[in-house]
Coordinates of C-alpha atoms in Angstrom, one line a residue:
M413 CA 0.0 0.0 0.0
E414 CA 1.4 3.3 -1.1
S415 CA 1.3 6.5 0.9
A416 CA -0.8 9.3 -0.5
G417 CA 0.7 11.7 2.0
K418 CA 0.0 13.2 5.4
Y419 CA -2.6 15.9 5.7
D420 CA -4.3 17.9 8.5
Y421 CA -7.7 16.9 7.0
V422 CA -8.7 14.1 4.6
I423 CA -12.2 14.7 3.1
I424 CA -14.0 11.7 1.6
G425 CA -16.3 12.8 -1.2
A426 CA -16.0 15.9 -3.4
G427 CA -19.8 16.3 -3.5
T428 CA -22.0 19.1 -2.1
A429 CA -20.5 19.1 1.4
G430 CA -16.9 18.1 0.5
C431 CA -16.4 21.0 -1.9
V432 CA -17.6 23.5 0.7
L433 CA -15.2 22.0 3.4
A434 CA -12.3 21.9 1.0
N435 CA -12.8 25.6 0.2
R436 CA -13.2 26.7 3.8
L437 CA -10.5 24.7 5.4
T438 CA -7.8 25.7 2.9
Q439 CA -8.5 29.4 3.5
D440 CA -5.9 29.0 6.2
P441 CA -2.6 28.6 4.2
G442 CA -1.1 26.6 7.0
T443 CA -3.8 23.8 6.8
S444 CA -3.3 20.9 4.3
V445 CA -6.3 19.1 2.9
L446 CA -6.7 16.0 0.7
L447 CA -10.0 15.7 -1.1
I448 CA -10.8 12.2 -2.4
E449 CA -13.6 11.6 -5.0
A450 CA -14.7 8.3 -6.5
G451 CA -16.0 9.9 -9.7
A452 CA -14.3 12.0 -12.4
K453 CA -14.0 15.7 -13.1
D454 CA -17.2 17.5 -13.9
D455 CA -16.2 18.1 -17.6
Y456 CA -19.2 16.2 -19.1
V457 CA -21.1 18.7 -21.2
W458 CA -24.5 17.5 -20.0
I459 CA -23.7 18.3 -16.4
H460 CA -23.8 22.0 -17.3
I461 CA -26.8 22.3 -19.6
P462 CA -29.7 22.2 -17.2
V463 CA -31.9 19.7 -19.1
G464 CA -28.8 17.5 -19.2
Y465 CA -29.8 15.9 -15.9
L466 CA -31.7 13.5 -18.2
Y467 CA -28.4 12.2 -19.5
C468 CA -26.6 12.3 -16.1
I469 CA -29.0 10.2 -14.0
D470 CA -28.5 6.5 -14.5
N471 CA -25.3 7.1 -16.4
P472 CA -22.2 5.4 -14.9
R473 CA -20.1 8.5 -15.9
T474 CA -21.9 10.6 -13.3
D475 CA -24.1 8.3 -11.2
W476 CA -23.5 5.5 -8.7
L477 CA -26.4 3.6 -10.3
Y478 CA -28.0 2.5 -7.0
R479 CA -31.4 0.9 -6.9
T480 CA -33.7 0.4 -4.0
E481 CA -34.9 -3.0 -2.8
A482 CA -38.3 -4.0 -4.0
D483 CA -40.8 -2.2 -1.8
A484 CA -44.1 -3.4 -0.6
G485 CA -45.4 0.1 -0.3
L486 CA -44.7 0.6 -4.0
N487 CA -46.6 -2.6 -4.8
G488 CA -43.4 -4.6 -5.3
R489 CA -41.5 -2.0 -7.4
S490 CA -37.8 -1.1 -7.2
L491 CA -36.6 2.4 -8.0
I492 CA -33.4 3.9 -9.4
Y493 CA -31.7 5.9 -6.7
P494 CA -29.4 8.4 -8.4
R495 CA -26.4 9.7 -6.4
G496 CA -23.7 11.9 -8.0
K497 CA -20.4 10.2 -8.7
V498 CA -18.4 13.2 -10.0
L499 CA -16.9 16.4 -8.8
G500 CA -19.8 18.3 -7.3
G501 CA -21.6 15.1 -6.3
S502 CA -25.4 15.2 -6.5
S503 CA -25.2 19.0 -7.1
S504 CA -24.0 18.0 -10.6
I505 CA -27.0 15.9 -11.5
N506 CA -29.9 17.2 -9.3
G507 CA -32.9 19.4 -10.1
M508 CA -31.0 22.7 -9.3
I509 CA -33.9 23.9 -7.0
Y510 CA -32.8 26.3 -4.3
M511 CA -34.7 25.4 -1.2
R512 CA -33.8 25.8 2.4
G513 CA -36.8 24.2 4.1
Q514 CA -38.9 25.7 6.9
A515 CA -37.9 27.4 10.2
H516 CA -39.8 24.5 11.9
D517 CA -37.3 22.0 10.5
Y518 CA -34.3 23.5 12.1
D519 CA -36.0 24.3 15.4
K520 CA -36.9 20.6 15.5
W521 CA -33.2 19.7 15.0
A522 CA -32.2 21.9 17.9
E523 CA -34.8 20.1 20.0
L524 CA -33.6 16.7 19.0
T525 CA -29.9 17.4 19.4
G526 CA -30.2 19.7 22.5
D527 CA -28.1 22.3 20.6
A528 CA -29.7 25.7 20.1
S529 CA -27.2 26.5 17.4
W530 CA -29.3 24.5 14.9
R531 CA -32.3 26.7 15.3
W532 CA -33.6 28.6 12.3
D533 CA -32.5 32.0 13.5
A534 CA -29.0 30.6 14.1
V535 CA -28.6 28.9 10.7
L536 CA -30.1 31.6 8.6
P537 CA -26.9 33.7 8.7
I538 CA -25.0 30.6 7.5
F539 CA -27.4 30.2 4.5
K540 CA -26.9 33.9 3.8
K541 CA -23.1 33.7 3.9
T542 CA -22.9 31.2 1.0
E543 CA -25.7 32.8 -1.1
D544 CA -25.5 35.1 -4.0
H545 CA -29.1 36.0 -4.6
Y546 CA -30.3 37.7 -7.8
N547 CA -32.1 40.3 -5.8
G548 CA -29.1 41.1 -3.6
G549 CA -28.8 40.9 0.1
D550 CA -31.6 41.7 2.6
E551 CA -32.9 40.3 5.9
H552 CA -33.6 36.9 4.3
H553 CA -31.0 36.6 1.5
G554 CA -27.2 37.0 1.0
A555 CA -25.2 38.6 -1.8
G556 CA -21.7 37.9 -2.9
G557 CA -21.4 34.3 -1.7
E558 CA -20.4 31.4 -3.8
W559 CA -23.9 29.7 -4.2
R560 CA -25.6 31.5 -7.0
V561 CA -29.4 31.7 -6.9
E562 CA -31.4 32.9 -10.0
K563 CA -34.9 33.1 -11.3
Q564 CA -35.8 30.6 -14.0
R565 CA -35.5 31.8 -17.6
L566 CA -38.9 30.7 -18.9
K567 CA -42.6 30.8 -18.2
W568 CA -45.5 28.4 -19.2
E569 CA -49.1 29.4 -19.6
I570 CA -50.3 26.1 -18.3
L571 CA -48.2 26.5 -15.1
D572 CA -49.5 30.0 -14.6
A573 CA -53.0 28.6 -14.8
F574 CA -52.1 25.9 -12.3
R575 CA -50.8 28.6 -10.0
D576 CA -54.1 30.5 -10.4
A577 CA -56.1 27.4 -9.7
A578 CA -54.1 26.7 -6.5
E579 CA -54.9 30.2 -5.3
Q580 CA -58.6 29.5 -6.0
V581 CA -58.5 26.5 -3.6
G582 CA -56.7 28.4 -0.9
I583 CA -53.0 28.2 -1.7
P584 CA -51.7 31.7 -1.9
K585 CA -49.2 32.9 -4.5
T586 CA -45.6 33.5 -3.3
D587 CA -42.4 34.7 -5.0
D588 CA -40.0 33.3 -2.3
F589 CA -40.0 29.9 -0.7
N590 CA -36.9 30.6 1.4
R591 CA -38.0 33.0 4.2
G592 CA -38.6 30.3 6.8
D593 CA -42.3 29.8 5.9
N594 CA -42.6 28.4 2.4
E595 CA -46.4 28.1 2.2
G596 CA -47.7 29.2 -1.2
C597 CA -47.3 28.6 -5.0
G598 CA -44.8 30.1 -7.3
Y599 CA -41.9 29.4 -9.6
F600 CA -38.8 27.8 -8.0
D601 CA -35.5 29.7 -7.8
V602 CA -32.6 27.7 -9.2
N603 CA -28.9 27.3 -8.8
Q604 CA -27.9 28.4 -12.2
K605 CA -25.7 31.2 -13.6
K606 CA -27.1 32.7 -16.9
G607 CA -28.9 29.5 -17.8
I608 CA -26.1 27.1 -16.9
R609 CA -26.0 24.7 -13.9
W610 CA -24.1 26.1 -11.0
N611 CA -22.8 23.1 -9.0
T612 CA -20.6 23.1 -5.9
A613 CA -17.5 22.2 -7.9
K614 CA -17.8 25.5 -9.7
A615 CA -18.9 27.4 -6.7
F616 CA -16.4 26.2 -4.1
L617 CA -13.5 24.4 -5.9
R618 CA -12.8 26.4 -9.0
S619 CA -11.7 29.5 -7.0
V620 CA -9.3 27.4 -4.8
G621 CA -7.8 25.2 -7.5
R622 CA -4.5 27.1 -7.3
R623 CA -4.2 26.8 -3.5
G624 CA -1.0 24.8 -2.8
N625 CA -2.5 23.4 0.4
L626 CA -5.3 21.5 -1.4
D627 CA -4.8 18.2 -3.3
I628 CA -7.7 16.6 -5.2
M629 CA -7.6 13.0 -6.2
T630 CA -10.4 11.8 -8.5
G631 CA -11.3 8.2 -9.6
C632 CA -10.5 6.9 -6.1
H633 CA -12.7 4.5 -4.2
V634 CA -12.6 4.4 -0.4
K635 CA -12.2 0.9 1.0
R636 CA -12.3 1.7 4.7
L637 CA -11.3 4.1 7.5
R638 CA -8.2 3.2 9.5
I639 CA -9.2 3.3 13.2
D640 CA -6.7 2.6 15.9
S641 CA -7.7 1.5 19.4
T642 CA -5.7 2.2 22.5
D643 CA -6.3 2.5 26.2
Q644 CA -7.2 6.1 25.6
G645 CA -9.9 5.2 23.1
K646 CA -10.5 4.9 19.4
T647 CA -9.0 7.4 16.8
C648 CA -9.4 7.6 13.1
N649 CA -6.0 8.2 11.5
G650 CA -6.8 8.1 7.8
V651 CA -8.3 6.4 4.8
E652 CA -7.4 3.4 2.7
F653 CA -8.5 3.7 -0.9
T654 CA -7.8 2.6 -4.4
G655 CA -7.0 4.8 -7.4
G656 CA -5.1 4.5 -10.7
G657 CA -4.8 0.7 -10.2
R658 CA -2.9 1.2 -6.9
E659 CA -3.7 0.9 -3.2
W660 CA -3.3 4.0 -1.1
F661 CA -3.3 5.2 2.5
A662 CA -3.8 8.9 3.3
E663 CA -3.0 9.9 6.9
S664 CA -5.0 12.6 8.6
T665 CA -3.3 14.2 11.5
R666 CA -6.3 16.2 12.7
E667 CA -9.5 14.8 11.4
T668 CA -11.1 12.6 8.7
L669 CA -14.2 14.2 7.3
L670 CA -16.7 11.7 5.8
C671 CA -18.8 13.5 3.1
A672 CA -19.9 10.5 1.0
G673 CA -23.7 11.2 1.4
A674 CA -26.6 9.4 2.9
I675 CA -25.8 6.2 1.1
G676 CA -22.0 6.3 0.9
S677 CA -21.2 7.5 4.5
P678 CA -23.0 4.7 6.4
Q679 CA -21.6 2.2 3.9
I680 CA -18.0 3.3 4.6
L681 CA -18.6 3.4 8.4
Q682 CA -20.0 -0.2 8.3
L683 CA -17.0 -1.4 6.1
S684 CA -14.7 0.2 8.7
G685 CA -16.3 -1.7 11.6
I686 CA -18.7 1.0 12.9
G687 CA -22.3 -0.1 12.8
P688 CA -24.7 -2.7 14.1
A689 CA -22.5 -5.5 15.4
A690 CA -24.7 -8.3 14.1
L691 CA -24.6 -6.8 10.6
L692 CA -20.8 -6.4 10.7
Q693 CA -20.2 -9.9 12.0
Q694 CA -22.4 -11.3 9.3
Y695 CA -19.8 -10.2 6.8
G696 CA -16.7 -11.0 8.9
I697 CA -15.9 -7.3 9.6
P698 CA -14.2 -6.8 13.0
V699 CA -16.4 -4.6 15.2
V700 CA -14.8 -1.3 16.1
G701 CA -17.9 0.3 17.4
D702 CA -21.3 -1.3 17.9
T703 CA -23.3 1.7 16.8
A704 CA -26.8 0.7 16.1
G705 CA -27.9 3.8 14.2
V706 CA -25.4 3.6 11.3
G707 CA -27.5 3.2 8.2
E708 CA -30.8 3.4 10.0
N709 CA -33.3 6.4 10.0
L710 CA -33.3 6.7 6.2
Q711 CA -35.9 9.3 5.1
D712 CA -36.8 10.4 1.6
H713 CA -39.5 12.4 -0.3
L714 CA -41.7 10.1 -2.3
Q715 CA -43.5 12.1 -5.1
I716 CA -46.9 11.0 -6.4
R717 CA -46.9 11.8 -10.1
M718 CA -50.4 12.7 -11.2
A719 CA -50.7 13.5 -14.9
F720 CA -53.4 15.3 -16.9
K721 CA -54.1 15.6 -20.6
V722 CA -55.0 19.1 -21.7
K723 CA -56.4 20.9 -24.8
G724 CA -55.3 24.2 -26.2
A725 CA -52.1 24.5 -24.1
K726 CA -48.5 24.5 -25.1
T727 CA -46.5 21.8 -23.3
L728 CA -43.1 20.2 -23.8
N729 CA -44.7 17.1 -25.1
T730 CA -45.9 18.8 -28.3
M731 CA -43.0 21.3 -28.5
A732 CA -40.4 18.5 -28.6
G733 CA -42.6 16.1 -30.5
N734 CA -40.8 16.6 -33.8
W735 CA -37.3 17.5 -35.1
F736 CA -38.3 21.0 -36.0
G737 CA -39.5 21.7 -32.5
K738 CA -36.4 20.2 -31.1
M739 CA -34.3 22.4 -33.4
K740 CA -36.1 25.5 -32.2
I741 CA -35.5 24.6 -28.6
G742 CA -31.8 24.0 -29.2
M743 CA -31.5 27.4 -31.0
E744 CA -33.2 29.3 -28.2
Y745 CA -30.8 27.8 -25.7
A746 CA -27.7 28.4 -27.9
M747 CA -28.7 32.0 -28.6
N748 CA -30.2 33.1 -25.2
R749 CA -29.5 30.3 -22.6
S750 CA -33.3 30.2 -22.2
G751 CA -36.2 28.0 -23.1
P752 CA -36.8 24.3 -22.3
M753 CA -33.1 23.4 -22.3
S754 CA -32.6 25.8 -19.4
M755 CA -35.4 24.0 -17.5
A756 CA -34.9 22.6 -14.0
P757 CA -36.8 19.2 -13.9
S758 CA -39.6 21.0 -12.1
Q759 CA -40.5 24.7 -12.7
L760 CA -43.5 25.5 -10.5
G761 CA -43.8 24.6 -6.9
A762 CA -46.3 24.8 -4.1
F763 CA -46.3 24.1 -0.4
T764 CA -49.5 23.5 1.5
R765 CA -51.1 21.3 4.2
S766 CA -52.6 17.9 3.7
D767 CA -55.2 18.9 6.4
P768 CA -55.8 22.0 8.5
S769 CA -54.4 20.4 11.6
Q770 CA -50.8 20.4 10.3
P771 CA -48.8 23.2 12.0
T772 CA -46.8 24.0 8.9
P773 CA -47.1 22.9 5.2
D774 CA -46.4 19.1 4.9
L775 CA -46.9 18.8 1.1
Q776 CA -44.7 20.0 -1.7
Y777 CA -45.7 20.1 -5.3
H778 CA -43.4 19.9 -8.3
V779 CA -45.4 20.8 -11.4
Q780 CA -44.1 20.3 -14.9
P781 CA -45.4 21.1 -18.4
L782 CA -44.8 17.6 -19.7
S783 CA -45.6 13.9 -19.0
L784 CA -44.0 10.6 -19.6
E785 CA -44.5 7.0 -18.4
K786 CA -41.4 7.0 -16.3
F787 CA -38.0 8.6 -16.1
G788 CA -35.9 7.9 -19.1
E789 CA -38.8 7.1 -21.4
P790 CA -40.1 9.4 -24.3
L791 CA -42.6 12.2 -23.6
H792 CA -46.2 11.4 -24.5
A793 CA -47.4 12.4 -27.9
F794 CA -50.3 14.4 -26.6
P795 CA -50.3 17.7 -24.6
A796 CA -50.2 17.1 -20.8
F797 CA -48.8 18.3 -17.5
T798 CA -47.7 16.5 -14.4
A799 CA -48.5 17.6 -10.9
S800 CA -46.2 15.6 -8.5
V801 CA -46.8 15.9 -4.8
C802 CA -44.8 14.6 -1.9
N803 CA -45.2 14.2 1.9
L804 CA -42.6 16.5 3.5
R805 CA -42.7 14.7 6.8
P806 CA -42.8 11.0 6.1
T807 CA -43.1 8.8 9.2
A808 CA -41.7 5.7 7.5
R809 CA -38.0 5.0 8.1
G810 CA -35.8 2.8 5.9
H811 CA -32.2 1.8 6.1
V812 CA -28.9 1.4 4.2
R813 CA -26.9 -1.8 5.0
I814 CA -23.8 -3.4 3.4
A815 CA -24.5 -6.6 1.5
S816 CA -20.9 -7.6 1.4
S817 CA -17.4 -6.9 2.9
D818 CA -16.4 -5.9 -0.6
A819 CA -16.2 -2.1 -0.7
F820 CA -17.1 -2.1 -4.4
A821 CA -20.4 -3.9 -3.8
P822 CA -23.4 -1.6 -3.6
P823 CA -25.3 -1.5 -0.3
R824 CA -28.9 -2.6 0.1
I825 CA -31.2 0.4 0.2
T826 CA -34.6 -0.3 1.8
A827 CA -36.8 2.8 1.8
N828 CA -40.0 1.4 3.2
Y829 CA -42.1 3.9 1.4
L830 CA -45.8 4.2 2.3
S831 CA -45.3 1.6 5.1
T832 CA -47.1 3.5 7.8
D833 CA -50.8 4.3 8.1
Q834 CA -50.1 8.0 8.4
D835 CA -48.0 8.1 5.2
R836 CA -50.7 6.2 3.3
K837 CA -53.4 8.6 4.6
V838 CA -51.3 11.6 3.5
A839 CA -50.8 10.1 0.1
A840 CA -54.5 9.7 -0.4
L841 CA -55.2 13.2 0.8
S842 CA -52.6 14.5 -1.5
L843 CA -54.3 13.0 -4.5
M844 CA -57.6 14.4 -3.4
L845 CA -56.1 17.9 -3.1
T846 CA -54.5 17.7 -6.5
R847 CA -57.9 16.8 -8.0
N848 CA -59.4 19.8 -6.3
I849 CA -56.8 22.2 -7.7
V850 CA -57.2 20.8 -11.2
A851 CA -61.0 21.2 -11.0
A852 CA -60.7 24.9 -10.1
P853 CA -62.0 27.5 -12.7
A854 CA -58.5 28.7 -13.7
L855 CA -57.8 25.4 -15.5
K856 CA -61.2 24.8 -16.9
K857 CA -60.5 26.2 -20.4
Y858 CA -57.8 23.5 -20.8
A859 CA -60.2 20.7 -20.1
P860 CA -57.8 18.7 -18.0
E861 CA -58.3 14.9 -18.0
E862 CA -56.6 12.8 -15.4
F863 CA -54.9 9.7 -16.8
K864 CA -52.5 9.0 -14.0
P865 CA -53.5 7.3 -11.7
G866 CA -57.0 7.5 -13.2
I867 CA -60.4 8.5 -11.9
Q868 CA -61.3 4.9 -11.1
Y869 CA -59.4 5.3 -7.8
R870 CA -61.8 7.0 -5.4
T871 CA -61.6 5.8 -1.8
E872 CA -58.8 6.5 0.6
E873 CA -57.7 2.9 0.4
E874 CA -57.8 2.9 -3.4
L875 CA -55.9 6.1 -3.6
A876 CA -53.1 4.9 -1.3
Y877 CA -52.8 1.8 -3.5
A878 CA -52.7 4.0 -6.6
A879 CA -50.0 6.1 -5.0
G880 CA -47.9 2.9 -4.8
N881 CA -48.2 2.4 -8.5
I882 CA -47.3 5.9 -9.7
S883 CA -44.9 7.3 -7.1
T884 CA -41.2 7.7 -7.4
T885 CA -38.4 9.2 -5.3
I886 CA -37.3 12.8 -5.8
F887 CA -33.8 11.6 -4.8
H888 CA -33.7 13.2 -1.3
P889 CA -32.2 10.5 1.0
V890 CA -31.1 11.8 4.4
G891 CA -30.7 10.8 8.0
T892 CA -28.6 7.6 8.0
C893 CA -25.9 8.9 10.3
K894 CA -28.1 11.2 12.3
M895 CA -27.2 13.8 14.9
G896 CA -28.6 13.3 18.4
R897 CA -28.2 13.6 22.1
H898 CA -25.7 11.3 23.8
D899 CA -28.5 9.1 25.2
D900 CA -30.2 8.6 21.8
P901 CA -29.4 5.0 20.9
L902 CA -29.7 5.6 17.1
A903 CA -27.6 8.8 17.1
V904 CA -24.4 8.3 15.2
V905 CA -22.9 11.8 15.6
D906 CA -23.2 14.5 18.2
S907 CA -24.5 18.0 17.4
Q908 CA -21.1 19.0 16.1
M909 CA -21.1 16.0 13.7
R910 CA -18.4 14.1 15.6
V911 CA -18.8 10.3 15.4
K912 CA -19.5 9.0 18.9
D913 CA -16.6 7.3 20.6
V914 CA -14.2 7.8 17.7
A915 CA -11.8 10.8 17.9
G916 CA -10.7 12.5 14.7
L917 CA -13.8 11.6 12.7
R918 CA -16.8 13.6 11.6
V919 CA -19.7 13.0 9.2
V920 CA -20.6 16.1 7.2
D921 CA -23.4 15.6 4.7
A922 CA -27.2 15.0 4.5
S923 CA -26.9 11.8 6.4
V924 CA -26.5 13.8 9.7
M925 CA -30.0 15.3 9.4
P926 CA -32.1 13.9 12.2
T927 CA -35.3 14.6 10.3
I928 CA -35.7 15.5 6.6
T929 CA -36.1 19.1 5.6
S930 CA -39.3 20.5 4.1
G931 CA -38.0 20.6 0.5
N932 CA -35.0 19.9 -1.6
P933 CA -32.0 19.2 0.7
N934 CA -29.0 20.2 -1.4
S935 CA -28.7 23.8 -0.1
P936 CA -29.3 22.6 3.5
T937 CA -26.3 20.3 3.0
I938 CA -24.2 23.3 2.0
M939 CA -25.3 25.0 5.2
I940 CA -24.3 21.9 7.2
A941 CA -20.9 21.9 5.6
E942 CA -20.4 25.6 6.2
K943 CA -21.4 25.2 9.9
A944 CA -19.0 22.2 10.2
A945 CA -16.1 24.2 8.8
Q946 CA -16.8 26.9 11.4
L947 CA -16.8 24.2 14.2
I948 CA -13.6 22.6 12.9
R949 CA -11.7 25.9 12.6
A950 CA -12.9 26.9 16.0
A951 CA -11.6 23.7 17.5
R952 CA -8.1 24.5 16.3
V953 CA -7.9 27.8 18.3

């Protein structure tokens, strides 16, 4: 095994969190950092063209190609489970939606961890520090940060009509989902710059590429953490990994920072002997720490994809239905960086309550001027739109568990979607609410006709079953190395993201979220990494 060198910090994963940490920690010229990434550089053209997510997801060049286990809640279906395997991680293949979540989310984290520094009013300045908002800075937004936020560069008449219809059933219009209360309906803001995807590699790595205290190694697969045990306790001293056909060891003299995401981080911990003892023993892995929560507490947003045929409306189905239409779309993007090729996967959003008893919105809509049978298949030949709705606070919990001691074998991902009575009830209520919106006067002139799941599903039980047929993940896995109090048996890290009972090791990514945020979790992960960098630098003083 060859030495990759000795560094103050070794960061595993150059994804959303890893890029932020690499930037912030190397601001001190006396600090050395190694950033290890399993994927390649983010030089694939489709990463940067917004609609290119279609070619990045389920593509081995940019995606880990995970799949979930067959799920009873989805009537036996298995889903693709994209995770970015490239510089920028999932920020290079995601939907580009800028979403912080609700104040309630972070106040709940503070309660669960016993640490008031996770409250909304405490993390808002951290969000603002990284942000470069198109409207400039104010009490809610930041200007001059690395994380660019822009308005979308297109409008759709059918989406405007859906927004009007939502207002008619009691969902107010909003122009900003990111003030702590995201109730309302409006167009999403996106992480783009002049119609081009803005990923964390561009935002946080490009500007530091010339720093002599940062080394980046791509195409390197982590096998395990090296953890030494002495009478004084356990300490993580570095990382064993492969790259370029060779075996490497990188030593970390201060800390190893695990930023491999909600799937990769628990897998690496388990391969390193930190996890449920029975699982590790099953695969002959020596138990370093019997930590029951590693890989547990998996939460995700399951979106129920209702689709409606329409008349007299322009949709992407018809615009891209022939070569002439495709050529026009391509020319508009080439000339102005606008139009359908600048589209995030979802353009219009809405946040509302499944029933009035909910203290804050518990539903999120992603509305699109298109329809298709499933991801990767052609658009339908008729004009249509899709109104996807997800439960923001699912009660179901899944898990991520190794299936082998081989570091190259994918873990088993069991999501347990719609496995609780509450989640099934919310799914049925969501479908009923969508039907109410579509039946509102604002959409009447388009004569919307439901064809997914179909009007034959009427009762709550029938609708919950139908949801299992048409639902898919929005790719928001979190929680598998959750923060918690010392007496929480399923907590993996403390409120400063330090792995319990192992010195020199933190987990810094979406896996530390104790509960899922109300919306797309990419920007909250940036906030987590920014906060972690502050904690790490403060610990050195």
